[in-house]
């Protein structure tokens, strides 16, 4: 079957979101529709491959950009077959990526955290109903320049919101590494 409508952008109407065009439910009593909506579809590294009109036949291809502020918070909502003419269709969005943040621990010594480097991380994948076909072996660097001392409270965020990594959820392999570049205030050594 052909899509009833496709490729529409939803607009915030205050108490709900709606497409720019008005669509009327098909008149046949047995007419059911399924809805598939995504936030972040126009973000760098995102493309959609459409199979047939079933949401399960659509594949979200994602190549994670290097810079954290270019990475999308991909969100997806799908419905089952529904026949509710004249009613709004509720869409419950789920996050598709893992938000990776870094916080300070206990008893930080005086100095400066210069950067955080994640390496050996899968950076490309495809999402249908789960992530699959993971590939890439990327290194992601977050420049920080964050001063620390013994007064920094445990749990304080190291990075601002725009430096949250939005990564493909994955089981880290044996080549995955986390490196924190720290310059000691007393000795000056990194």
PDB file of C-alpha atoms in Angstrom:
ATOM      1  CA  UNK A   1       0.000   0.000   0.000  1.00  0.00           C
ATOM      2  CA  UNK A   2       1.037   3.548  -0.680  1.00  0.00           C
ATOM      3  CA  UNK A   3       1.620   5.950   2.193  1.00  0.00           C
ATOM      4  CA  UNK A   4      -1.408   8.069   3.072  1.00  0.00           C
ATOM      5  CA  UNK A   5       0.995  10.976   3.481  1.00  0.00           C
ATOM      6  CA  UNK A   6       4.763  11.087   3.708  1.00  0.00           C
ATOM      7  CA  UNK A   7       7.578  13.523   4.366  1.00  0.00           C
ATOM      8  CA  UNK A   8       5.491  16.126   6.197  1.00  0.00           C
ATOM      9  CA  UNK A   9       6.986  18.449   8.784  1.00  0.00           C
ATOM     10  CA  UNK A  10       4.996  18.877  11.998  1.00  0.00           C
ATOM     11  CA  UNK A  11       4.472  22.348  13.412  1.00  0.00           C
ATOM     12  CA  UNK A  12       4.055  23.153  17.127  1.00  0.00           C
ATOM     13  CA  UNK A  13       0.484  24.377  17.687  1.00  0.00           C
ATOM     14  CA  UNK A  14       0.923  24.948  21.430  1.00  0.00           C
ATOM     15  CA  UNK A  15      -1.072  22.021  22.821  1.00  0.00           C
ATOM     16  CA  UNK A  16      -0.319  19.661  19.937  1.00  0.00           C
ATOM     17  CA  UNK A  17       1.744  19.269  16.775  1.00  0.00           C
ATOM     18  CA  UNK A  18       0.196  19.181  13.306  1.00  0.00           C
ATOM     19  CA  UNK A  19       1.303  18.980   9.694  1.00  0.00           C
ATOM     20  CA  UNK A  20       0.900  22.050   7.524  1.00  0.00           C
ATOM     21  CA  UNK A  21      -1.669  20.182   5.440  1.00  0.00           C
ATOM     22  CA  UNK A  22      -4.972  18.847   6.782  1.00  0.00           C
ATOM     23  CA  UNK A  23      -5.668  15.177   6.062  1.00  0.00           C
ATOM     24  CA  UNK A  24      -9.045  13.510   6.504  1.00  0.00           C
ATOM     25  CA  UNK A  25      -9.302   9.926   7.669  1.00  0.00           C
ATOM     26  CA  UNK A  26     -10.239   7.498   4.871  1.00  0.00           C
ATOM     27  CA  UNK A  27     -14.003   6.900   4.852  1.00  0.00           C
ATOM     28  CA  UNK A  28     -13.984   3.084   4.713  1.00  0.00           C
ATOM     29  CA  UNK A  29     -14.867   1.686   8.155  1.00  0.00           C
ATOM     30  CA  UNK A  30     -11.982  -0.777   8.035  1.00  0.00           C
ATOM     31  CA  UNK A  31      -9.414   1.885   7.133  1.00  0.00           C
ATOM     32  CA  UNK A  32      -6.608   1.787   9.637  1.00  0.00           C
ATOM     33  CA  UNK A  33      -3.477   3.871   9.578  1.00  0.00           C
ATOM     34  CA  UNK A  34      -0.075   3.556  11.231  1.00  0.00           C
ATOM     35  CA  UNK A  35       2.014   6.584  12.079  1.00  0.00           C
ATOM     36  CA  UNK A  36       5.800   6.948  12.086  1.00  0.00           C
ATOM     37  CA  UNK A  37       7.396  10.196  13.193  1.00  0.00           C
ATOM     38  CA  UNK A  38      10.980  11.189  13.809  1.00  0.00           C
ATOM     39  CA  UNK A  39      12.765  14.128  15.407  1.00  0.00           C
ATOM     40  CA  UNK A  40      16.264  14.840  14.101  1.00  0.00           C
ATOM     41  CA  UNK A  41      15.631  13.611  10.569  1.00  0.00           C
ATOM     42  CA  UNK A  42      17.344  16.673   9.056  1.00  0.00           C
ATOM     43  CA  UNK A  43      20.438  16.456  11.287  1.00  0.00           C
ATOM     44  CA  UNK A  44      23.921  15.884   9.820  1.00  0.00           C
ATOM     45  CA  UNK A  45      24.664  12.202   9.235  1.00  0.00           C
ATOM     46  CA  UNK A  46      21.016  11.078   9.165  1.00  0.00           C
ATOM     47  CA  UNK A  47      19.307   9.546   6.150  1.00  0.00           C
ATOM     48  CA  UNK A  48      16.209   7.402   5.766  1.00  0.00           C
ATOM     49  CA  UNK A  49      15.868   4.419   3.459  1.00  0.00           C
ATOM     50  CA  UNK A  50      12.227   3.636   2.764  1.00  0.00           C
ATOM     51  CA  UNK A  51      11.125   0.104   1.930  1.00  0.00           C
ATOM     52  CA  UNK A  52       7.377  -0.279   1.530  1.00  0.00           C
ATOM     53  CA  UNK A  53       4.914   1.802   3.521  1.00  0.00           C
ATOM     54  CA  UNK A  54       5.391  -0.175   6.744  1.00  0.00           C
ATOM     55  CA  UNK A  55       7.354   1.671   9.447  1.00  0.00           C
ATOM     56  CA  UNK A  56       9.369  -1.521  10.057  1.00  0.00           C
ATOM     57  CA  UNK A  57      10.578  -1.372   6.435  1.00  0.00           C
ATOM     58  CA  UNK A  58      12.125   2.052   6.972  1.00  0.00           C
ATOM     59  CA  UNK A  59      15.751   2.206   8.001  1.00  0.00           C
ATOM     60  CA  UNK A  60      17.381   5.136   9.755  1.00  0.00           C
ATOM     61  CA  UNK A  61      21.021   5.370   8.694  1.00  0.00           C
ATOM     62  CA  UNK A  62      23.204   7.371  11.040  1.00  0.00           C
ATOM     63  CA  UNK A  63      26.853   8.388  10.755  1.00  0.00           C
ATOM     64  CA  UNK A  64      27.690  10.177  14.012  1.00  0.00           C
ATOM     65  CA  UNK A  65      29.346  13.570  13.300  1.00  0.00           C
ATOM     66  CA  UNK A  66      32.675  14.258  15.025  1.00  0.00           C
ATOM     67  CA  UNK A  67      31.589  17.406  16.882  1.00  0.00           C
ATOM     68  CA  UNK A  68      29.196  16.889  19.795  1.00  0.00           C
ATOM     69  CA  UNK A  69      27.076  19.926  18.936  1.00  0.00           C
ATOM     70  CA  UNK A  70      26.463  18.470  15.433  1.00  0.00           C
ATOM     71  CA  UNK A  71      25.180  15.187  16.869  1.00  0.00           C
ATOM     72  CA  UNK A  72      21.416  14.717  16.868  1.00  0.00           C
ATOM     73  CA  UNK A  73      19.154  13.552  19.658  1.00  0.00           C
ATOM     74  CA  UNK A  74      17.341  11.162  17.348  1.00  0.00           C
ATOM     75  CA  UNK A  75      13.822  10.341  18.526  1.00  0.00           C
ATOM     76  CA  UNK A  76      11.239   7.997  17.026  1.00  0.00           C
ATOM     77  CA  UNK A  77       7.516   7.400  17.576  1.00  0.00           C
ATOM     78  CA  UNK A  78       5.434   4.698  15.910  1.00  0.00           C
ATOM     79  CA  UNK A  79       1.864   3.540  16.408  1.00  0.00           C
ATOM     80  CA  UNK A  80       0.068   0.279  15.800  1.00  0.00           C
ATOM     81  CA  UNK A  81      -2.797   0.154  13.316  1.00  0.00           C
ATOM     82  CA  UNK A  82      -5.440   2.580  14.489  1.00  0.00           C
ATOM     83  CA  UNK A  83      -8.855   3.731  13.304  1.00  0.00           C
ATOM     84  CA  UNK A  84      -9.704   6.884  15.252  1.00  0.00           C
ATOM     85  CA  UNK A  85     -11.206   9.420  12.850  1.00  0.00           C
ATOM     86  CA  UNK A  86     -11.694  12.877  14.334  1.00  0.00           C
ATOM     87  CA  UNK A  87      -9.225  12.278  17.161  1.00  0.00           C
ATOM     88  CA  UNK A  88      -5.622  13.304  17.621  1.00  0.00           C
ATOM     89  CA  UNK A  89      -3.102  10.504  17.289  1.00  0.00           C
ATOM     90  CA  UNK A  90      -0.841  10.327  20.359  1.00  0.00           C
ATOM     91  CA  UNK A  91       2.831   9.814  19.503  1.00  0.00           C
ATOM     92  CA  UNK A  92       5.198   8.780  22.278  1.00  0.00           C
ATOM     93  CA  UNK A  93       8.769   9.442  21.277  1.00  0.00           C
ATOM     94  CA  UNK A  94      11.711   7.318  22.395  1.00  0.00           C
ATOM     95  CA  UNK A  95      15.370   8.341  22.292  1.00  0.00           C
ATOM     96  CA  UNK A  96      17.405   6.270  19.822  1.00  0.00           C
ATOM     97  CA  UNK A  97      20.849   7.454  20.917  1.00  0.00           C
ATOM     98  CA  UNK A  98      22.703   7.264  24.192  1.00  0.00           C
ATOM     99  CA  UNK A  99      23.554  10.639  25.736  1.00  0.00           C
ATOM    100  CA  UNK A 100      27.110  10.483  27.071  1.00  0.00           C
ATOM    101  CA  UNK A 101      28.076  13.073  29.698  1.00  0.00           C
ATOM    102  CA  UNK A 102      31.013  13.284  32.069  1.00  0.00           C
ATOM    103  CA  UNK A 103      30.925  14.365  35.713  1.00  0.00           C
ATOM    104  CA  UNK A 104      33.519  14.907  38.413  1.00  0.00           C
ATOM    105  CA  UNK A 105      34.151  12.238  41.010  1.00  0.00           C
ATOM    106  CA  UNK A 106      35.218  12.530  44.621  1.00  0.00           C
ATOM    107  CA  UNK A 107      38.465  14.142  45.785  1.00  0.00           C
ATOM    108  CA  UNK A 108      39.599  15.904  42.620  1.00  0.00           C
ATOM    109  CA  UNK A 109      43.133  17.222  42.760  1.00  0.00           C
ATOM    110  CA  UNK A 110      43.960  20.767  41.605  1.00  0.00           C
ATOM    111  CA  UNK A 111      44.559  21.115  37.889  1.00  0.00           C
ATOM    112  CA  UNK A 112      42.840  21.393  34.540  1.00  0.00           C
ATOM    113  CA  UNK A 113      41.041  18.739  32.546  1.00  0.00           C
ATOM    114  CA  UNK A 114      42.123  19.584  29.001  1.00  0.00           C
ATOM    115  CA  UNK A 115      40.076  17.073  27.024  1.00  0.00           C
ATOM    116  CA  UNK A 116      38.244  13.772  27.023  1.00  0.00           C
ATOM    117  CA  UNK A 117      38.918  11.353  24.169  1.00  0.00           C
ATOM    118  CA  UNK A 118      36.801   8.311  23.307  1.00  0.00           C
ATOM    119  CA  UNK A 119      38.351   5.982  20.753  1.00  0.00           C
ATOM    120  CA  UNK A 120      37.443   2.651  19.186  1.00  0.00           C
ATOM    121  CA  UNK A 121      33.765   3.619  19.129  1.00  0.00           C
ATOM    122  CA  UNK A 122      31.263   2.494  16.492  1.00  0.00           C
ATOM    123  CA  UNK A 123      30.120   5.610  14.683  1.00  0.00           C
ATOM    124  CA  UNK A 124      27.785   4.288  11.981  1.00  0.00           C
ATOM    125  CA  UNK A 125      24.719   2.131  12.180  1.00  0.00           C
ATOM    126  CA  UNK A 126      21.233   1.423  10.974  1.00  0.00           C
ATOM    127  CA  UNK A 127      18.083   1.489  13.060  1.00  0.00           C
ATOM    128  CA  UNK A 128      14.952  -0.433  12.175  1.00  0.00           C
ATOM    129  CA  UNK A 129      13.503  -1.688  15.464  1.00  0.00           C
ATOM    130  CA  UNK A 130      16.989  -1.949  17.034  1.00  0.00           C
ATOM    131  CA  UNK A 131      20.466  -0.749  16.088  1.00  0.00           C
ATOM    132  CA  UNK A 132      22.336  -3.075  13.740  1.00  0.00           C
ATOM    133  CA  UNK A 133      25.124  -3.105  11.127  1.00  0.00           C
ATOM    134  CA  UNK A 134      27.374  -1.080  13.428  1.00  0.00           C
ATOM    135  CA  UNK A 135      30.650  -0.037  11.846  1.00  0.00           C
ATOM    136  CA  UNK A 136      33.357   2.582  11.998  1.00  0.00           C
ATOM    137  CA  UNK A 137      36.181   2.878  14.465  1.00  0.00           C
ATOM    138  CA  UNK A 138      36.103   6.531  15.374  1.00  0.00           C
ATOM    139  CA  UNK A 139      37.755   8.799  17.889  1.00  0.00           C
ATOM    140  CA  UNK A 140      35.686  11.556  19.486  1.00  0.00           C
ATOM    141  CA  UNK A 141      37.444  14.387  21.314  1.00  0.00           C
ATOM    142  CA  UNK A 142      35.738  16.823  23.660  1.00  0.00           C
ATOM    143  CA  UNK A 143      37.893  19.878  24.401  1.00  0.00           C
ATOM    144  CA  UNK A 144      37.097  21.009  27.941  1.00  0.00           C
ATOM    145  CA  UNK A 145      39.635  23.268  29.728  1.00  0.00           C
ATOM    146  CA  UNK A 146      37.860  22.727  33.069  1.00  0.00           C
ATOM    147  CA  UNK A 147      39.683  23.706  36.268  1.00  0.00           C
ATOM    148  CA  UNK A 148      39.419  21.328  39.199  1.00  0.00           C
ATOM    149  CA  UNK A 149      40.330  21.335  42.868  1.00  0.00           C
ATOM    150  CA  UNK A 150      39.264  19.592  46.067  1.00  0.00           C
ATOM    151  CA  UNK A 151      36.177  21.829  46.306  1.00  0.00           C
ATOM    152  CA  UNK A 152      34.501  20.553  43.121  1.00  0.00           C
ATOM    153  CA  UNK A 153      31.386  18.655  44.211  1.00  0.00           C
ATOM    154  CA  UNK A 154      31.102  15.041  43.142  1.00  0.00           C
ATOM    155  CA  UNK A 155      28.627  14.757  40.269  1.00  0.00           C
ATOM    156  CA  UNK A 156      29.310  18.251  38.898  1.00  0.00           C
ATOM    157  CA  UNK A 157      29.133  18.137  35.101  1.00  0.00           C
ATOM    158  CA  UNK A 158      32.444  18.530  33.289  1.00  0.00           C
ATOM    159  CA  UNK A 159      30.900  19.497  29.984  1.00  0.00           C
ATOM    160  CA  UNK A 160      28.149  21.950  29.036  1.00  0.00           C
ATOM    161  CA  UNK A 161      24.959  20.653  27.377  1.00  0.00           C
ATOM    162  CA  UNK A 162      26.203  21.389  23.854  1.00  0.00           C
ATOM    163  CA  UNK A 163      29.067  18.943  24.467  1.00  0.00           C
ATOM    164  CA  UNK A 164      26.801  15.983  25.259  1.00  0.00           C
ATOM    165  CA  UNK A 165      27.769  13.128  22.950  1.00  0.00           C
ATOM    166  CA  UNK A 166      24.771  11.515  21.242  1.00  0.00           C
ATOM    167  CA  UNK A 167      26.187   8.088  20.433  1.00  0.00           C
ATOM    168  CA  UNK A 168      24.792   4.927  18.910  1.00  0.00           C
ATOM    169  CA  UNK A 169      24.058   2.549  21.810  1.00  0.00           C
ATOM    170  CA  UNK A 170      26.617  -0.248  21.670  1.00  0.00           C
ATOM    171  CA  UNK A 171      28.512  -2.902  23.544  1.00  0.00           C
ATOM    172  CA  UNK A 172      32.018  -1.482  23.762  1.00  0.00           C
ATOM    173  CA  UNK A 173      34.675  -3.681  22.200  1.00  0.00           C
ATOM    174  CA  UNK A 174      38.099  -4.450  23.619  1.00  0.00           C
ATOM    175  CA  UNK A 175      39.605  -1.633  21.512  1.00  0.00           C
ATOM    176  CA  UNK A 176      37.365   1.037  23.069  1.00  0.00           C
ATOM    177  CA  UNK A 177      39.297   3.552  25.168  1.00  0.00           C
ATOM    178  CA  UNK A 178      38.546   6.550  27.366  1.00  0.00           C
ATOM    179  CA  UNK A 179      41.390   9.019  27.824  1.00  0.00           C
ATOM    180  CA  UNK A 180      41.205  12.065  30.085  1.00  0.00           C
ATOM    181  CA  UNK A 181      43.974  14.622  29.521  1.00  0.00           C
ATOM    182  CA  UNK A 182      44.656  16.286  32.866  1.00  0.00           C
ATOM    183  CA  UNK A 183      47.274  18.915  33.647  1.00  0.00           C
ATOM    184  CA  UNK A 184      48.385  18.826  37.277  1.00  0.00           C
ATOM    185  CA  UNK A 185      48.422  22.308  38.857  1.00  0.00           C
ATOM    186  CA  UNK A 186      51.349  21.528  41.160  1.00  0.00           C
ATOM    187  CA  UNK A 187      53.772  19.920  38.694  1.00  0.00           C
ATOM    188  CA  UNK A 188      52.375  21.214  35.389  1.00  0.00           C
ATOM    189  CA  UNK A 189      52.599  17.677  34.000  1.00  0.00           C
ATOM    190  CA  UNK A 190      49.847  16.217  31.784  1.00  0.00           C
TER     191      UNK A 190
END
